[in-house]
XYZ file of C-alpha atoms in Angstrom:
165
model
C -59.526 -14.694 -17.265
C -59.476 -11.497 -18.958
C -62.056 -12.902 -21.797
C -64.303 -14.191 -18.982
C -63.997 -10.807 -16.878
C -64.982 -9.031 -20.416
C -67.717 -11.383 -21.186
C -69.028 -10.802 -17.582
C -68.856 -6.801 -18.057
C -70.335 -6.976 -21.295
C -73.449 -9.347 -19.883
C -73.903 -6.840 -17.314
C -73.863 -3.941 -19.533
C -76.349 -5.380 -21.675
C -78.487 -5.984 -18.987
C -78.382 -2.418 -17.725
C -79.034 -1.303 -21.672
C -81.963 -3.656 -22.027
C -83.778 -2.314 -18.859
C -83.160 1.118 -19.868
C -84.409 0.673 -22.839
C -87.284 -1.088 -22.002
C -87.993 1.736 -19.067
C -87.751 4.522 -21.489
C -90.030 2.684 -24.351
C -92.986 1.931 -22.033
C -94.847 3.073 -19.076
C -95.039 0.178 -16.812
C -97.646 0.197 -14.226
C -97.879 -2.099 -11.412
C -100.861 -3.910 -10.351
C -101.105 -5.125 -6.514
C -102.224 -8.557 -5.619
C -101.700 -10.841 -2.516
C -98.054 -11.147 -1.753
C -96.704 -14.693 -0.912
C -94.714 -13.055 1.865
C -94.916 -9.913 3.710
C -93.187 -7.142 1.568
C -90.493 -5.070 2.875
C -90.754 -1.262 3.220
C -89.671 -0.509 -0.349
C -92.304 -3.276 -1.643
C -90.293 -6.151 -2.420
C -90.597 -9.588 -1.186
C -87.943 -12.350 -1.065
C -87.924 -14.268 -4.562
C -86.817 -17.717 -2.891
C -86.388 -18.422 0.582
C -82.579 -19.415 1.395
C -79.480 -18.183 2.593
C -77.797 -15.563 1.021
C -74.658 -17.445 -0.356
C -72.829 -14.462 -2.012
C -73.278 -10.946 -1.224
C -73.462 -7.828 -3.527
C -70.058 -6.046 -4.033
C -66.352 -6.875 -5.142
C -65.360 -10.579 -4.825
C -63.217 -13.267 -6.173
C -63.587 -16.363 -7.776
C -60.998 -18.444 -9.351
C -58.670 -15.693 -9.603
C -61.025 -13.149 -11.160
C -61.914 -10.312 -8.842
C -64.872 -7.830 -10.365
C -68.315 -7.034 -8.888
C -71.117 -8.874 -7.930
C -74.321 -7.090 -8.636
C -76.581 -8.936 -6.845
C -76.807 -11.467 -4.467
C -76.892 -15.532 -4.481
C -79.493 -17.251 -2.581
C -78.676 -20.897 -2.433
C -81.848 -23.088 -2.731
C -82.333 -26.292 -4.415
C -82.709 -26.878 -8.395
C -86.305 -26.709 -9.618
C -87.196 -24.291 -6.433
C -89.896 -21.999 -7.818
C -88.797 -18.573 -8.043
C -91.142 -15.571 -7.260
C -91.470 -12.392 -8.605
C -90.423 -9.918 -5.964
C -92.978 -7.032 -7.107
C -95.935 -6.588 -9.928
C -94.797 -5.645 -13.092
C -93.961 -6.364 -16.985
C -91.465 -8.978 -17.630
C -89.223 -6.878 -20.389
C -86.650 -9.997 -21.066
C -86.969 -13.767 -20.478
C -84.052 -15.480 -22.427
C -80.527 -16.544 -22.314
C -77.271 -14.764 -21.562
C -73.796 -16.096 -21.848
C -72.921 -14.969 -18.194
C -76.300 -14.944 -16.576
C -77.576 -18.183 -18.262
C -81.389 -18.438 -18.446
C -82.884 -14.696 -17.271
C -85.740 -13.039 -16.608
C -85.930 -9.166 -15.707
C -89.321 -7.571 -14.369
C -89.741 -3.814 -14.666
C -91.809 -2.677 -11.955
C -92.018 1.101 -13.107
C -90.609 3.866 -11.621
C -87.070 3.070 -12.577
C -87.010 -0.230 -10.517
C -86.468 -3.511 -11.891
C -85.555 -6.949 -10.924
C -83.540 -9.882 -12.638
C -83.369 -13.403 -11.893
C -80.667 -15.279 -13.220
C -79.399 -18.902 -13.883
C -83.077 -20.564 -13.951
C -83.523 -24.132 -15.143
C -86.954 -23.120 -16.882
C -89.185 -20.005 -16.957
C -92.737 -19.892 -15.810
C -93.631 -16.815 -17.829
C -92.333 -15.011 -21.124
C -91.423 -11.390 -22.330
C -94.256 -9.373 -21.965
C -96.130 -11.083 -19.385
C -97.759 -9.132 -16.926
C -96.829 -10.843 -13.269
C -98.193 -10.113 -9.827
C -95.949 -10.231 -6.615
C -95.325 -13.689 -5.763
C -96.489 -15.184 -8.723
C -93.765 -18.283 -9.788
C -91.735 -16.668 -12.944
C -89.237 -19.566 -13.228
C -87.403 -22.229 -11.514
C -83.932 -22.436 -9.932
C -81.076 -23.744 -11.938
C -77.352 -23.406 -12.905
C -77.230 -21.934 -16.464
C -74.553 -19.523 -17.700
C -71.753 -18.985 -15.552
C -72.341 -20.816 -12.167
C -71.153 -23.661 -9.643
C -74.244 -25.271 -8.571
C -78.104 -24.252 -8.211
C -78.805 -20.974 -6.896
C -80.852 -17.755 -7.835
C -79.035 -14.656 -8.603
C -81.122 -12.015 -7.892
C -80.211 -8.344 -8.744
C -82.457 -4.830 -8.225
C -81.586 -2.248 -10.626
C -82.608 1.697 -10.453
C -82.626 3.330 -13.653
C -80.436 0.494 -15.131
C -77.661 0.605 -12.258
C -77.258 -2.269 -9.851
C -77.776 -1.421 -6.027
C -77.810 -3.893 -3.056
C -80.987 -5.881 -3.387
C -80.640 -6.606 0.581
C -81.712 -2.649 0.999
C -84.695 -3.266 -0.788
C -85.648 -6.977 1.035
């Protein structure tokens, strides 16, 4: 279990480093478009419609207790995933823990991450609009069934997405 915990921590640290590196080397601008749902006061929309099946915070799974740095939203395999806000895709690739992962930089230190995707609809460097389909729900990486793992990061640090949705 320790090796798995170390691997998960490394995935999270690598994600934070990817976000910070991309944000410091570019000045992302967000272009606005009509959202698929009404944005929250922070400007983000829900990436999928479904129940939160695992919250942000410490949790224990199979004897491994660690920080869960996002929320899991229970939806079916192949469900379209929508960009929570406009921005630039700074990462679209595979990670051992997150599986198929897309990270979108929204500017101002704000980024969102969408993990465990079955497939991507956009690639690194793409400009995406709020509500645009960026990928499809799956179960890649470390997961127990199809769902979207969604993270909000501010200056690379994970924060509770529910405070932004």
